[in-house]
XYZ file of N, CA, C and O in Angstrom:
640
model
N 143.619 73.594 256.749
C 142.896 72.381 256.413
C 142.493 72.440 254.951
O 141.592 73.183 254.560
N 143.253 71.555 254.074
C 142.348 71.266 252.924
C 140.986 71.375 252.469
O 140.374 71.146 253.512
N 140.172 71.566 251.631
C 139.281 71.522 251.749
C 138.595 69.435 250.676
O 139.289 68.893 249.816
N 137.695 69.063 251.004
C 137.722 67.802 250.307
C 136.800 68.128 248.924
O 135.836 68.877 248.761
N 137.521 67.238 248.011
C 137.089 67.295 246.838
C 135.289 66.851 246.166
O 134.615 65.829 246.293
N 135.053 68.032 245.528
C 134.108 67.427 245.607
C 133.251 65.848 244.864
O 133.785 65.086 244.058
N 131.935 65.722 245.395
C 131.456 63.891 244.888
C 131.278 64.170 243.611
O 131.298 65.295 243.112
N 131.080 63.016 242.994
C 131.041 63.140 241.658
C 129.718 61.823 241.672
O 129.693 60.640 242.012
N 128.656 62.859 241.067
C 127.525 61.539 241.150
C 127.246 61.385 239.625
O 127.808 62.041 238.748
N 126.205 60.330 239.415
C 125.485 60.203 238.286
C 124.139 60.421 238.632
O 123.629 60.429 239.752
N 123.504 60.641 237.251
C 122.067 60.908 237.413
C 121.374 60.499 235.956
O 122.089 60.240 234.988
N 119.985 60.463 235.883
C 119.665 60.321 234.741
C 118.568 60.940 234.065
O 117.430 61.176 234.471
N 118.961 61.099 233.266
C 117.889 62.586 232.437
C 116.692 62.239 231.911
O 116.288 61.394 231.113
N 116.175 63.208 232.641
C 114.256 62.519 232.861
C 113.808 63.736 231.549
O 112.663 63.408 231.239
N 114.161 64.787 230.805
C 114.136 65.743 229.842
C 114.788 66.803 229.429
O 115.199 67.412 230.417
N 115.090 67.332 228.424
C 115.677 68.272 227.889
C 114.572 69.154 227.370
O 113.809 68.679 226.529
N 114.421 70.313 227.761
C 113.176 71.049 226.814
C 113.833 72.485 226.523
O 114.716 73.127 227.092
N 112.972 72.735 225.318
C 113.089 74.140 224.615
C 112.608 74.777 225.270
O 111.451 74.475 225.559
N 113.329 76.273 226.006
C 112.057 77.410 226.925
C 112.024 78.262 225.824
O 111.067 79.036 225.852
N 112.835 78.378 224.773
C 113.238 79.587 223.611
C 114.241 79.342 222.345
O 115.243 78.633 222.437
N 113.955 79.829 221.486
C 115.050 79.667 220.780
C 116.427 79.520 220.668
O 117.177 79.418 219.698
N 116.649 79.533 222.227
C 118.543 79.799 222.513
C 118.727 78.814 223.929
O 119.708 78.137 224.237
N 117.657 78.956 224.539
C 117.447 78.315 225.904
C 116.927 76.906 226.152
O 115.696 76.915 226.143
N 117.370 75.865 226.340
C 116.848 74.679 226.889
C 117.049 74.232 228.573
O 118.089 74.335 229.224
N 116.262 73.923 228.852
C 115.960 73.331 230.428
C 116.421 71.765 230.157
O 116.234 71.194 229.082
N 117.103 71.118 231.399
C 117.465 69.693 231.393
C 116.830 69.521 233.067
O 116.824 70.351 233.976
N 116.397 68.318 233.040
C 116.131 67.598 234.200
C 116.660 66.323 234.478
O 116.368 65.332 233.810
N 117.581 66.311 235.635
C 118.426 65.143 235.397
C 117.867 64.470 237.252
O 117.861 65.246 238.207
N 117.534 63.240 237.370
C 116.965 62.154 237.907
C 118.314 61.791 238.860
O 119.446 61.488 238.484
N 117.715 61.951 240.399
C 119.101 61.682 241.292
C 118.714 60.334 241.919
O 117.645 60.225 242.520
N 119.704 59.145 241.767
C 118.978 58.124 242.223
C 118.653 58.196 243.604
O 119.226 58.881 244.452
N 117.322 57.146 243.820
C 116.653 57.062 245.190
C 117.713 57.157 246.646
O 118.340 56.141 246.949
N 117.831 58.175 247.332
C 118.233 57.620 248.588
C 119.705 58.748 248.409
O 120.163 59.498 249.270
N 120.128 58.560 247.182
C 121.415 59.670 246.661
C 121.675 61.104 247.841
O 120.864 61.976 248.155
N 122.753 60.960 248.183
C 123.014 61.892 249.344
C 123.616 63.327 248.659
O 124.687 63.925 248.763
N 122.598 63.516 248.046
C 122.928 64.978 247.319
C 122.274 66.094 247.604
O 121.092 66.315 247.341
N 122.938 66.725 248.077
C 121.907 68.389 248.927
C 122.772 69.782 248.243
O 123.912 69.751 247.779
N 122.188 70.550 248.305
C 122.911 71.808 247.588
C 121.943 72.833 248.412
O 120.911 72.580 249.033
N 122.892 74.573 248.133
C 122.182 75.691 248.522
C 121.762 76.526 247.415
O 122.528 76.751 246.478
N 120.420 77.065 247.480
C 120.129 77.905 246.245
C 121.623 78.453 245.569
O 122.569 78.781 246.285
N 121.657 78.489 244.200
C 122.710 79.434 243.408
C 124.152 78.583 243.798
O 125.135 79.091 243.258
N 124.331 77.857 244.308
C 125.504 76.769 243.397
C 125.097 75.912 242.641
O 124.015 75.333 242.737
N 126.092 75.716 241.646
C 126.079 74.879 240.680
C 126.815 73.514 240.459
O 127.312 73.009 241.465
N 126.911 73.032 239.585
C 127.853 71.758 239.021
C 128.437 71.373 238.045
O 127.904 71.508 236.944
N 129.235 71.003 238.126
C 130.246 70.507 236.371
C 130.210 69.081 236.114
O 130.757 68.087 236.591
N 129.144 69.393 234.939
C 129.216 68.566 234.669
C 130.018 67.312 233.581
O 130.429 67.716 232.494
N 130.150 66.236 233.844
C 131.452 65.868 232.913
C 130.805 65.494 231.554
O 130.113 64.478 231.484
N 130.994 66.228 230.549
C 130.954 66.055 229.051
C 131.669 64.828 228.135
O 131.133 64.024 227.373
N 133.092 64.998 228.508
C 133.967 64.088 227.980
C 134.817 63.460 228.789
O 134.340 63.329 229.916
N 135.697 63.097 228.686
C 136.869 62.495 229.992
C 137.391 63.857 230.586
O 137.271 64.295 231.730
N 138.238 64.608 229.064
C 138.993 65.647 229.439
C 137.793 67.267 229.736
O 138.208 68.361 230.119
N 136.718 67.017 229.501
C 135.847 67.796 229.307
C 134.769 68.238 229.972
O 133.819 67.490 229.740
N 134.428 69.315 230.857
C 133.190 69.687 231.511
C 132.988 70.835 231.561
O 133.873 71.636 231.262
N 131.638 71.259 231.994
C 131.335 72.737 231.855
C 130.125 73.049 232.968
O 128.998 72.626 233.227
N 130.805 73.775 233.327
C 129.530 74.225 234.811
C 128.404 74.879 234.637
O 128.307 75.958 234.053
N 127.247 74.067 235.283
C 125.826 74.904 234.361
C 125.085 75.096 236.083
O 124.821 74.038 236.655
N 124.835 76.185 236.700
C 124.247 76.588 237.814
C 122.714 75.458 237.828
O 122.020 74.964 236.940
N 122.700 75.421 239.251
C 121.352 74.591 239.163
C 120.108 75.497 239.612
O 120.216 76.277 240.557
N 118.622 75.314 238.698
C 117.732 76.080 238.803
C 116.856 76.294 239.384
O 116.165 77.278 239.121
N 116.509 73.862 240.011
C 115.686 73.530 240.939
C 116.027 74.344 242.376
O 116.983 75.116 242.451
N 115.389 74.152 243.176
C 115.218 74.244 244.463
C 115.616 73.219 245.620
O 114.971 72.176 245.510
N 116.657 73.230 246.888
C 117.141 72.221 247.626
C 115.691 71.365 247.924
O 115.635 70.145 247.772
N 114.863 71.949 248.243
C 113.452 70.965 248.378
C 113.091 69.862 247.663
O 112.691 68.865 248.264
N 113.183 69.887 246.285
C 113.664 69.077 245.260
C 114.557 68.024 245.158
O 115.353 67.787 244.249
N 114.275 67.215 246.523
C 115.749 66.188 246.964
C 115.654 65.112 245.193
O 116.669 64.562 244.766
N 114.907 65.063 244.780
C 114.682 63.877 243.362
C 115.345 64.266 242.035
O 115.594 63.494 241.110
N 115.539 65.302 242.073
C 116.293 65.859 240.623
C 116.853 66.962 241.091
O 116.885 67.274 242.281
N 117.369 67.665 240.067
C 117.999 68.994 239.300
C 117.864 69.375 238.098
O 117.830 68.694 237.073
N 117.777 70.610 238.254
C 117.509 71.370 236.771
C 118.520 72.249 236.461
O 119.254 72.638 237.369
N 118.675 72.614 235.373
C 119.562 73.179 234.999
C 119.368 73.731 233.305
O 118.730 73.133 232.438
N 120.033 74.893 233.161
C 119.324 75.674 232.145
C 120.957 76.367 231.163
O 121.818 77.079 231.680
N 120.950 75.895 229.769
C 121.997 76.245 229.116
C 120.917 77.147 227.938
O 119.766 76.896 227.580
N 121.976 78.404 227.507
C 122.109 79.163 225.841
C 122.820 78.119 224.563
O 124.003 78.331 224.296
N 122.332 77.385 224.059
C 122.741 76.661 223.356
C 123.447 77.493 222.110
O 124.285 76.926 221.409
N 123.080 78.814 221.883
C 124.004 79.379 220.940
C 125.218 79.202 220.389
O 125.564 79.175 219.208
N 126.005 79.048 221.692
C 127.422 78.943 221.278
C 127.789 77.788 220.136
O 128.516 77.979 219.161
N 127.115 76.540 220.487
C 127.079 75.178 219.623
C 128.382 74.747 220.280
O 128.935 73.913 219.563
N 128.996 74.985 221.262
C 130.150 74.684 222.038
C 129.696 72.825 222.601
O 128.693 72.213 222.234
N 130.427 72.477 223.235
C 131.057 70.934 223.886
C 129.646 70.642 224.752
O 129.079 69.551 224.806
N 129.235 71.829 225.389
C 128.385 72.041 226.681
C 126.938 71.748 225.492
O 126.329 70.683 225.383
N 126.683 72.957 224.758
C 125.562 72.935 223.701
C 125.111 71.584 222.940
O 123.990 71.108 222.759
N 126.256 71.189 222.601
C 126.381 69.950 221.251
C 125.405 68.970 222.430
O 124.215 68.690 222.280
N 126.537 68.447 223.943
C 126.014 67.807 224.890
C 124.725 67.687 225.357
O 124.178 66.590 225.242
N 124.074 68.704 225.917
C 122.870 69.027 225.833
C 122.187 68.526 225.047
O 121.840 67.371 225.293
N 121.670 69.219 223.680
C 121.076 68.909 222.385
C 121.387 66.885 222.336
O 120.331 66.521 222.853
N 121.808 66.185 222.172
C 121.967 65.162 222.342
C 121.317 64.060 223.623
O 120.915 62.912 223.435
N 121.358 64.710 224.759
C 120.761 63.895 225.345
C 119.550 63.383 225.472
O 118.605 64.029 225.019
N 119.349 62.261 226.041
C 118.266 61.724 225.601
C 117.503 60.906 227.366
O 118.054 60.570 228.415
N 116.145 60.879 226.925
C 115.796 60.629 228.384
C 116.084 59.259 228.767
O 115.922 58.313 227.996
N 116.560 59.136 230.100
C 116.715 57.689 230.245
C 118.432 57.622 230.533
O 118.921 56.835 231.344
N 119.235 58.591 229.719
C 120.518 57.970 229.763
C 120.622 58.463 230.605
O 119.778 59.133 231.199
N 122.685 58.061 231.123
C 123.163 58.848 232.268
C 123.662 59.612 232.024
O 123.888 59.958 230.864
N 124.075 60.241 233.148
C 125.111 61.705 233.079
C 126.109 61.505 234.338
O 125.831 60.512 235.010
N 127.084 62.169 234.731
C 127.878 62.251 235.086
C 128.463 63.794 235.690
O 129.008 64.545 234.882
N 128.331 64.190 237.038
C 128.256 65.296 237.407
C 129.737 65.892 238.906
O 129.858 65.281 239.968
N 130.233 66.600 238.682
C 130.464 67.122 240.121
C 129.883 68.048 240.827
O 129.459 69.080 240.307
N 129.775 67.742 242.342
C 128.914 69.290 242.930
C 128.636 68.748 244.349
O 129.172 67.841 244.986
N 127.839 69.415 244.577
C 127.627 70.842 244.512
C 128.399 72.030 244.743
O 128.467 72.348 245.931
N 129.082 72.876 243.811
C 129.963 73.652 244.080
C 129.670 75.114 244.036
O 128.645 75.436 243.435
N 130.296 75.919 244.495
C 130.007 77.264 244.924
C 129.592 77.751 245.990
O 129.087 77.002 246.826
N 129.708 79.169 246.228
C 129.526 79.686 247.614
C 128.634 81.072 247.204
O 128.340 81.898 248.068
N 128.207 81.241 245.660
C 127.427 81.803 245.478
C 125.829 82.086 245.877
O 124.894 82.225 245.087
N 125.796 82.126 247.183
C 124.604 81.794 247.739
C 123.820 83.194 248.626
O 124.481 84.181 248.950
N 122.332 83.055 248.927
C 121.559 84.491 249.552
C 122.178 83.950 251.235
O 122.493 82.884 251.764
N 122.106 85.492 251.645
C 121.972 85.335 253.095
C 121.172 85.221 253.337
O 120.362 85.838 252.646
N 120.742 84.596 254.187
C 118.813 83.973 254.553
C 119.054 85.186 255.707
O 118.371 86.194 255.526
N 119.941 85.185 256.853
C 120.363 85.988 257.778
C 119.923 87.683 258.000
O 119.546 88.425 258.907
N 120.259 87.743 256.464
C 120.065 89.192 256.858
C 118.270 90.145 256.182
O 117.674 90.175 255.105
N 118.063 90.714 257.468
C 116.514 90.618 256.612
C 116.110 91.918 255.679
O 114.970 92.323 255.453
N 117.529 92.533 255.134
C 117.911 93.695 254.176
C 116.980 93.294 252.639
O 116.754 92.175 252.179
N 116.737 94.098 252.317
C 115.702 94.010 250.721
C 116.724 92.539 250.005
O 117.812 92.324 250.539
N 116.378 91.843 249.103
C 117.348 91.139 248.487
C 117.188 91.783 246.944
O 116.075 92.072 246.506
N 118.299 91.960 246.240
C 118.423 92.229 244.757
C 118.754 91.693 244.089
O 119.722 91.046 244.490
N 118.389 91.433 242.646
C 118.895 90.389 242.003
C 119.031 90.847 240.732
O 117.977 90.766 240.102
N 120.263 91.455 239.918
C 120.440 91.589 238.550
C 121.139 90.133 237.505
O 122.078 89.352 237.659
N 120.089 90.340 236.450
C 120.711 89.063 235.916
C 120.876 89.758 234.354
O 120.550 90.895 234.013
N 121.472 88.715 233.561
C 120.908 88.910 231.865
C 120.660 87.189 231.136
O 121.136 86.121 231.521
N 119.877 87.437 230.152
C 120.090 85.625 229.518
C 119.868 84.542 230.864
O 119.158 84.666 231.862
N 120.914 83.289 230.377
C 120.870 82.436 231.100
C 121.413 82.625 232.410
O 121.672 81.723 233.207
N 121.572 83.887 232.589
C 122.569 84.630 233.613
C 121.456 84.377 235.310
O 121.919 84.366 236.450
N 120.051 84.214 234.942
C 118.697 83.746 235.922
C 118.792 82.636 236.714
O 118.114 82.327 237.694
N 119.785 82.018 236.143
C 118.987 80.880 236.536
C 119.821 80.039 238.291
O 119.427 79.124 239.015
N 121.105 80.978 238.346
C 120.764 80.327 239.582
C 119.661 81.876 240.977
O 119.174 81.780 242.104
N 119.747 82.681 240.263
C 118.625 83.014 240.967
C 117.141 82.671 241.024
O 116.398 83.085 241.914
N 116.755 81.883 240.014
C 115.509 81.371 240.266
C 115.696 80.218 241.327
O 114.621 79.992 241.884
N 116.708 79.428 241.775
C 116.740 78.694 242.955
C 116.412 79.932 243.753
O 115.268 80.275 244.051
N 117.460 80.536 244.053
C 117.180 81.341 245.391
C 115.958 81.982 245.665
O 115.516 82.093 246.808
N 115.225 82.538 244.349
C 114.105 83.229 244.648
C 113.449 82.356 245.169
O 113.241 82.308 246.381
N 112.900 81.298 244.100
C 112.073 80.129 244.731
C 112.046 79.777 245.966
O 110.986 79.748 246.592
N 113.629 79.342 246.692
C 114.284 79.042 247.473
C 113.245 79.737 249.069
O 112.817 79.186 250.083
N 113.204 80.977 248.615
C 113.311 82.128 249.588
C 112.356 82.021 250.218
O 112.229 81.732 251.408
N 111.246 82.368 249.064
C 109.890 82.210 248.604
C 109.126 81.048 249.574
O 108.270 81.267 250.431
N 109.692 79.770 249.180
C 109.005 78.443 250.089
C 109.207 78.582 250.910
O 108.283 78.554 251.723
N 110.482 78.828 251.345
C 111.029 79.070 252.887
C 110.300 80.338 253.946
O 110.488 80.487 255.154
N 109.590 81.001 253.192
C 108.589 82.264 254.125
C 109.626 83.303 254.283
O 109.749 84.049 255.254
N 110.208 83.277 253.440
C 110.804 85.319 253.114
C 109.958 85.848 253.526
O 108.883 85.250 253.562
N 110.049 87.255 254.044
C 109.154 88.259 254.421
C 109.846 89.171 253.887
O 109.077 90.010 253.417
N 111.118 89.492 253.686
C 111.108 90.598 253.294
C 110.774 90.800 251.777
O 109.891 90.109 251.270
N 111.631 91.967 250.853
C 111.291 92.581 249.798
C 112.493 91.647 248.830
O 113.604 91.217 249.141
N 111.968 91.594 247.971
C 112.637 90.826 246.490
C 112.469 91.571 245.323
O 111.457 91.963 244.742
N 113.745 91.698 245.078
C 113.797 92.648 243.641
C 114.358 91.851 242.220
O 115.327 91.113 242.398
N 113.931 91.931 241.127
C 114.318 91.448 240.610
C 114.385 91.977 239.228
O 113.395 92.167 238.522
N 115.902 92.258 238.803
C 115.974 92.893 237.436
C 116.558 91.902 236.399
O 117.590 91.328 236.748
N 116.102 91.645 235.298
C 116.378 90.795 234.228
C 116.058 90.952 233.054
O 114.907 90.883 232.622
N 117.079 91.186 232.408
C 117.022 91.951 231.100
C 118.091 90.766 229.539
O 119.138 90.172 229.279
N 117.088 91.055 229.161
C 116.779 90.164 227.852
C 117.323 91.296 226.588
O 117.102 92.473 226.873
N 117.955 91.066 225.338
C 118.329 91.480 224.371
C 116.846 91.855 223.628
O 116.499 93.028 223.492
N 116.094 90.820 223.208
C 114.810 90.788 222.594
C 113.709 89.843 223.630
O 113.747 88.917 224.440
N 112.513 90.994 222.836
C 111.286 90.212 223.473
C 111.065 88.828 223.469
O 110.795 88.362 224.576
N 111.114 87.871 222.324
C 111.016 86.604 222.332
C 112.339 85.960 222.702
O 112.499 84.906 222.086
N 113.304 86.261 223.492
C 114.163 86.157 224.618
C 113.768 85.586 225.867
O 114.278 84.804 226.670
N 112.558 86.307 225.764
C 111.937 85.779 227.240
C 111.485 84.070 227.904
O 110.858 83.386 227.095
N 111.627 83.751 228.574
C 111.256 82.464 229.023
C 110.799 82.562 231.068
O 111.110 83.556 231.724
N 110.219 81.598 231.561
C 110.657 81.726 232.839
C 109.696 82.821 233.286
O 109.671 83.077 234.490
N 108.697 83.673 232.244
C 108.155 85.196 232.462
C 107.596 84.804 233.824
O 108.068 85.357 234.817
N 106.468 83.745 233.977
C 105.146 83.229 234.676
C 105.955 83.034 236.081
O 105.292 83.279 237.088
N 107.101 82.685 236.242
C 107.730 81.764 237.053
C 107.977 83.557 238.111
O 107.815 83.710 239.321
N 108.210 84.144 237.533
C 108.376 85.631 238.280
C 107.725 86.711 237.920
O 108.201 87.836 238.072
N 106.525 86.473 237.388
C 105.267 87.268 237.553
C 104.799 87.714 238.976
O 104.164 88.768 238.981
N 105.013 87.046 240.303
C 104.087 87.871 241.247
C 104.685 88.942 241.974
O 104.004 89.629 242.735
């Protein structure tokens, strides 16, 4: 059996913010009623140009039926970066998803671990979050390692 392709929605961007010098957060606005559901730690591609998209993991939480977040390294100054940096609140966007199978076993009630680097977090901050609301009991580990101190963003969000 084939598998079916995935939807391709629009949405509209309620902000773009600076977490760091390299890092910006986007919040993009799913219209009312929009039949869009996802599992912690997949992501979406989003469409940049006609010929052009780039997959940015989503950061919100499935609870979050009203938006998505999503978190780029603007360093590169690449198609994805330029995109970003440009948007503006209010406009649209243009997305496929929810894709991936990168996801926690809720199932198994084994310690969960989580190594990341950079923007490399961010679809584990769904899942942690994810876990978290949902009444995890077990143990959560979490290693994330940054080049430099003012690297950091997100600290508060996994402080406890």
């Amino acid at each position: 059996m084939a598998a079916s392709a995935p939807a391709i929605y629009t949405a509209t961007v309620d902000y773009v913010r600076k977490l760091n010098e390299k890092v910006y957060v986007a919040r993009f606005l799913l219209p009312q009623g929009a039949p869009f559901s996802f599992t912690a730690g997949q992501y979406c591609s989003f469409i940049i140009e006609q010929k052009i998209r780039r997959s940015l993991s989503i950061t919100s939480v499935p609870a979050d039926t009203g938006y998505i977040d999503v978190c780029a390294d603007i360093t590169p100054m690449g198609p994805a970066s330029q995109w970003l940096l440009k948007l503006a609140p209010g406009e649209q966007i243009r997305f496929l998803g929810p894709l991936g199978r990168f996801i926690v076993d809720r199932e198994n009630p084994r310690e969960k671990v989580f190594l990341a680097t950079g923007t490399g977090i961010a679809p584990f901050r769904s899942m942690i979050t994810d876990a978290l609301q949902g009444g995890w009991e077990g143990n959560i580990r979490l290693i994330w390692g940054q080049r430099y101190e003012e690297d950091i963003f997100w600290n508060e969000d996994f402080a406890h």
